[in-house]
PDB file of C-alpha atoms in Angstrom:
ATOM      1  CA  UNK A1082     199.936  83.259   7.527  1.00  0.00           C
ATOM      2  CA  UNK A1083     199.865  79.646   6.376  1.00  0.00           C
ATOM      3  CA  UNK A1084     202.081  77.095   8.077  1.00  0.00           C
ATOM      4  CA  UNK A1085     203.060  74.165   5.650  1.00  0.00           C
ATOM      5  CA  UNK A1086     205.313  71.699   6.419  1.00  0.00           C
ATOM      6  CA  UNK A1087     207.040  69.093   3.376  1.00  0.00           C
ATOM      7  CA  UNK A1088     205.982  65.452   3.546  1.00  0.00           C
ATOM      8  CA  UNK A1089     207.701  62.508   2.424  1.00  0.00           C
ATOM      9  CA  UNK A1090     207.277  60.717  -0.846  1.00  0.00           C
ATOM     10  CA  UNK A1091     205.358  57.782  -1.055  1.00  0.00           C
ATOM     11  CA  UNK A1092     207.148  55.058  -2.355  1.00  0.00           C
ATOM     12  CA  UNK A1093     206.105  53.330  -5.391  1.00  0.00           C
ATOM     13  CA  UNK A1094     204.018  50.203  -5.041  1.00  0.00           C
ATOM     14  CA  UNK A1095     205.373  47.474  -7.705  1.00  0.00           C
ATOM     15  CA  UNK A1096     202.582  45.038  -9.080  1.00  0.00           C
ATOM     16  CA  UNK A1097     204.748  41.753  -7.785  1.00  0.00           C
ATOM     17  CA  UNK A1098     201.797  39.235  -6.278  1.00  0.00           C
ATOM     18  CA  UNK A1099     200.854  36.383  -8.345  1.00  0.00           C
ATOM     19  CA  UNK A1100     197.100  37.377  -8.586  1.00  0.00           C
ATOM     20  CA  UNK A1101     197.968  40.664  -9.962  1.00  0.00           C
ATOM     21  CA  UNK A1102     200.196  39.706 -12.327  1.00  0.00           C
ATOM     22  CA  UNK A1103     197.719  36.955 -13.439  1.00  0.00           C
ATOM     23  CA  UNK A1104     195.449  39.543 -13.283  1.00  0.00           C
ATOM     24  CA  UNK A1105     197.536  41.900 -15.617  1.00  0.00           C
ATOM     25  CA  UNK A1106     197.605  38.722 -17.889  1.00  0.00           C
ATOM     26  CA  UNK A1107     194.585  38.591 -18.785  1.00  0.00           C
ATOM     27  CA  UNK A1108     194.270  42.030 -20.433  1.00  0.00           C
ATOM     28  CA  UNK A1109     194.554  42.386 -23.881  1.00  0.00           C
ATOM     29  CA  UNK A1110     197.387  42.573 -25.954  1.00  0.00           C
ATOM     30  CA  UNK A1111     197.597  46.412 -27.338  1.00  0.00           C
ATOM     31  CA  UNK A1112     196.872  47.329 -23.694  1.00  0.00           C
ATOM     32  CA  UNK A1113     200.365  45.877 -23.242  1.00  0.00           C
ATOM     33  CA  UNK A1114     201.824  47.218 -25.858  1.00  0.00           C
ATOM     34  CA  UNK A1115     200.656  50.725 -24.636  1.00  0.00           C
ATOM     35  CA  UNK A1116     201.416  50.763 -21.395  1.00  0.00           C
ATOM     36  CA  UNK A1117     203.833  48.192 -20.649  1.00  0.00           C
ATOM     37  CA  UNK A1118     207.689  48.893 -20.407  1.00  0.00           C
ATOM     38  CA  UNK A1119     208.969  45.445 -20.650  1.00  0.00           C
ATOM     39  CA  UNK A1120     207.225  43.762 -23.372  1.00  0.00           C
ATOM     40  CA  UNK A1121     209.018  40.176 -23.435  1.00  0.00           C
ATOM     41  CA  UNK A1122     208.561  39.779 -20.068  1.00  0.00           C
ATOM     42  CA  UNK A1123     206.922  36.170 -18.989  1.00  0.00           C
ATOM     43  CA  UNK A1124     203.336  37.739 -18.170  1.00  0.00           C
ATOM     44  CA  UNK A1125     202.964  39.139 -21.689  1.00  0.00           C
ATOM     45  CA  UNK A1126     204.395  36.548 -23.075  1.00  0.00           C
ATOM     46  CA  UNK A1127     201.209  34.853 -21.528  1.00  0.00           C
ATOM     47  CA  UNK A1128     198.757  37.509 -22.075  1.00  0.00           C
ATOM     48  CA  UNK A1129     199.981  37.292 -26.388  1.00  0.00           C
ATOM     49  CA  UNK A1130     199.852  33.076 -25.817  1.00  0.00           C
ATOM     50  CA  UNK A1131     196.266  33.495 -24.217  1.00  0.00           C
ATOM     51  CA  UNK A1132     195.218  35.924 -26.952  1.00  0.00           C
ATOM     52  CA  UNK A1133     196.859  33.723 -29.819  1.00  0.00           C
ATOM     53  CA  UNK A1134     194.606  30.546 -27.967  1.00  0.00           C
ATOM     54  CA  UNK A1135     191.562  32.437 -28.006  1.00  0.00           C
ATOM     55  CA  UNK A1136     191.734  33.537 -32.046  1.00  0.00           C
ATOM     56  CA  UNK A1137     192.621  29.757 -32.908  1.00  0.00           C
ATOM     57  CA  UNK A1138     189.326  28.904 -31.027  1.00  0.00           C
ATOM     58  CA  UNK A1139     187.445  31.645 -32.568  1.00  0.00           C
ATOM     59  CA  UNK A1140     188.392  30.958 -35.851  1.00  0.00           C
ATOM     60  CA  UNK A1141     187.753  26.994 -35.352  1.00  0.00           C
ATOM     61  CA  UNK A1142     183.952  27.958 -33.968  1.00  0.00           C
ATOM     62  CA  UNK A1143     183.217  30.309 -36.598  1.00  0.00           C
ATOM     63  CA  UNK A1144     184.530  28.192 -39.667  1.00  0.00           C
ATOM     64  CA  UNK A1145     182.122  25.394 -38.174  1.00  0.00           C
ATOM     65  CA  UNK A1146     179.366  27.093 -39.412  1.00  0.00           C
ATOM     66  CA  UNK A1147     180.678  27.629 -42.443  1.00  0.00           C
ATOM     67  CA  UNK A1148     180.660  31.222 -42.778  1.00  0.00           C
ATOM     68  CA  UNK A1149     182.044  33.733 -45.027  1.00  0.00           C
ATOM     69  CA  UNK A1150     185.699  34.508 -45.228  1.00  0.00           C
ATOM     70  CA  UNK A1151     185.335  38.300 -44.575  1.00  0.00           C
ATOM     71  CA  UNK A1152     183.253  36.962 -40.933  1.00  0.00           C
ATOM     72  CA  UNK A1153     185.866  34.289 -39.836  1.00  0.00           C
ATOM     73  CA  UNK A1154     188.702  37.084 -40.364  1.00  0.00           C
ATOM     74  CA  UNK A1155     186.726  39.787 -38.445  1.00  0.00           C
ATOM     75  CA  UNK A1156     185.577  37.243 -35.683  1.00  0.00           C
ATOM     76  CA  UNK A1157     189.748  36.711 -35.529  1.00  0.00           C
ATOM     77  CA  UNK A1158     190.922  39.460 -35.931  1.00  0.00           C
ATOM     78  CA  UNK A1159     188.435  40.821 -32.688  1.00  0.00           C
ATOM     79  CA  UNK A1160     188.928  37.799 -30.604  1.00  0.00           C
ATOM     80  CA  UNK A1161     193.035  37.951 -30.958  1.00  0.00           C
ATOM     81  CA  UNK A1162     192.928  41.934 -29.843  1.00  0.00           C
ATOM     82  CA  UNK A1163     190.896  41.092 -26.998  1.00  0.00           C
ATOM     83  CA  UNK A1164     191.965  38.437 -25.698  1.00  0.00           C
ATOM     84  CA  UNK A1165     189.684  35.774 -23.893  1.00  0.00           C
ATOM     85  CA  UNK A1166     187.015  39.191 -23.098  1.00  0.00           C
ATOM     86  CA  UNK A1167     187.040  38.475 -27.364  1.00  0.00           C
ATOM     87  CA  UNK A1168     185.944  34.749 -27.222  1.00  0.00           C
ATOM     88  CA  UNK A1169     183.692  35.380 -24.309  1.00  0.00           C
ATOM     89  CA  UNK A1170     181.942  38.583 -26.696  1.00  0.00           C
ATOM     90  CA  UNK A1171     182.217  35.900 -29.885  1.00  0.00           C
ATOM     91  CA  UNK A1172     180.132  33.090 -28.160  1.00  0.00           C
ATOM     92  CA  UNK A1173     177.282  35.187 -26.385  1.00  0.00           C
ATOM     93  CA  UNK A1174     177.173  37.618 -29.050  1.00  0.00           C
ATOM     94  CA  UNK A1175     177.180  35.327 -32.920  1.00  0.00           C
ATOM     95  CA  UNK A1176     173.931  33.668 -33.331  1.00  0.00           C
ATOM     96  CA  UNK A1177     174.488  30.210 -34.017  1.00  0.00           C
ATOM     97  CA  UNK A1178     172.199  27.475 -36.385  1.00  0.00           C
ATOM     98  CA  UNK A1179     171.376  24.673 -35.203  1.00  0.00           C
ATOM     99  CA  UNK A1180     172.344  21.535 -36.514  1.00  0.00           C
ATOM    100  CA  UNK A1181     171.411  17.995 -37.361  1.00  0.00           C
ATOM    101  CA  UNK A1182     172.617  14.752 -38.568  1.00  0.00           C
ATOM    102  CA  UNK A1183     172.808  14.489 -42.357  1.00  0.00           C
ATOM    103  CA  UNK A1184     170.787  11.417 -43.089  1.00  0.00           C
ATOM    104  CA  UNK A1185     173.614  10.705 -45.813  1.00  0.00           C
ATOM    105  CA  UNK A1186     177.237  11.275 -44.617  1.00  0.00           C
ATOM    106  CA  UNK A1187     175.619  11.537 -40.893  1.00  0.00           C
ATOM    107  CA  UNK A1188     177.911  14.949 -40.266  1.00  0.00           C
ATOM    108  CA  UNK A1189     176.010  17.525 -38.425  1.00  0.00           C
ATOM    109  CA  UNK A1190     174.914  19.784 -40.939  1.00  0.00           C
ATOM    110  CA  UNK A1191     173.574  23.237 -40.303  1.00  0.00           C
ATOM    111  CA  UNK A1192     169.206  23.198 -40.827  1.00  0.00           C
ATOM    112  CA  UNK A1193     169.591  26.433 -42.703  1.00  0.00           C
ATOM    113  CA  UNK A1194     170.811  25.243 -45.852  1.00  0.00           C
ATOM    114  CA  UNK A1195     168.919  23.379 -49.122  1.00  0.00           C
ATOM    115  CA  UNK A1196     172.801  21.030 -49.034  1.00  0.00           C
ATOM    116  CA  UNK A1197     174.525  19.695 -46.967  1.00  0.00           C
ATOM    117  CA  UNK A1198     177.808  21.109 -46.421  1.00  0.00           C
ATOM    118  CA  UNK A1199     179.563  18.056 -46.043  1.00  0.00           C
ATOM    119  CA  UNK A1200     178.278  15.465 -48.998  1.00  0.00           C
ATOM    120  CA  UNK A1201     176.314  18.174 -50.821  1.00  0.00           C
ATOM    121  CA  UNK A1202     172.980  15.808 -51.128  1.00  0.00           C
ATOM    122  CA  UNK A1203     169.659  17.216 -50.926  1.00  0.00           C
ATOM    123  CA  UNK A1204     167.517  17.153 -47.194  1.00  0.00           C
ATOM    124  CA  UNK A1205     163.624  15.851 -47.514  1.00  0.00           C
ATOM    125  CA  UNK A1206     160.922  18.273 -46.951  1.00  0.00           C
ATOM    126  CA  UNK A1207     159.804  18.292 -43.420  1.00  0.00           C
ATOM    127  CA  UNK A1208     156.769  15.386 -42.893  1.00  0.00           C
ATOM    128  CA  UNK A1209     153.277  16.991 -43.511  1.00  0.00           C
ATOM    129  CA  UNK A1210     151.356  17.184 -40.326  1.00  0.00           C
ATOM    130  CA  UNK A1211     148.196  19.483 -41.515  1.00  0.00           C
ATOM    131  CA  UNK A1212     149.528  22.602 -41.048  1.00  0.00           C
ATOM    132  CA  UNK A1213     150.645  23.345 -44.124  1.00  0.00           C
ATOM    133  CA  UNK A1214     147.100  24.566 -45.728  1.00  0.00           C
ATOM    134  CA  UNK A1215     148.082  27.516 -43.020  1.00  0.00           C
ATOM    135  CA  UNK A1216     151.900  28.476 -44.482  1.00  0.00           C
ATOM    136  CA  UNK A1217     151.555  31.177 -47.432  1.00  0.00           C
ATOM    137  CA  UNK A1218     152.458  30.518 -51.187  1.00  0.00           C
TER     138      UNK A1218
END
């Protein structure tokens, strides 16, 4: 025969410090929306105002580069639903040109065009410097 005996309930532990709600901040916005009872409350308030932050800097970085419209919606559109984990993934995962100074409207162009973006002028060829017998035709 088994002896058991009834022990008392554990009481609930509420999330009230400062570094966990900060914490809880951070997360993205649909996990709020999932599992969050009180979604006006001022921490996910902050979590939507981080997330809103983020997108605007997404889509600022990715329209630099003058990329398509279906990219800088997608890039948006990720970086909003994830929050700042979405920026961070945006700028370590995108490949970025590098750019120059136009020698006409002296905006930094991207090198990976014939045009400039900007002023639309041609760039000169790159100066010979004998290696060009090597490059294919």
């Amino acid at each position: 025969m088994a002896k058991t005996a009834d022990l008392p309930a554990l009481p609930l532990q509420n999330v009230n410090s400062r570094p966990e709600k900060l914490a809880e901040a951070l997360l993205p916005p649909p996990a709020h929306l999932i599992f969050d009872k009180d979604i006006f409350s001022p921490w996910n308030v902050l979590s939507f105002a981080l997330a809103l932050l983020s997108a605007v800097i997404g889509w600022l970085l990715v329209r630099r580069y003058d990329s398509s419209t279906k990219t800088i919606f997608g890039w948006t559109l990720f970086v909003f639903l994830l929050g700042i984990a979405g920026l961070l993934t945006l700028l370590c995962v995108q490949e970025w040109p590098a750019r120059e100074a136009c020698p006409h409207c002296k905006k930094l162009r991207t090198v990976d065009r014939e045009l400039c973006e900007h002023c639309q002028s041609p760039f000169a060829p790159p100066e010979r410097n004998g290696t060009e017998i090597f490059a294919p035709l």
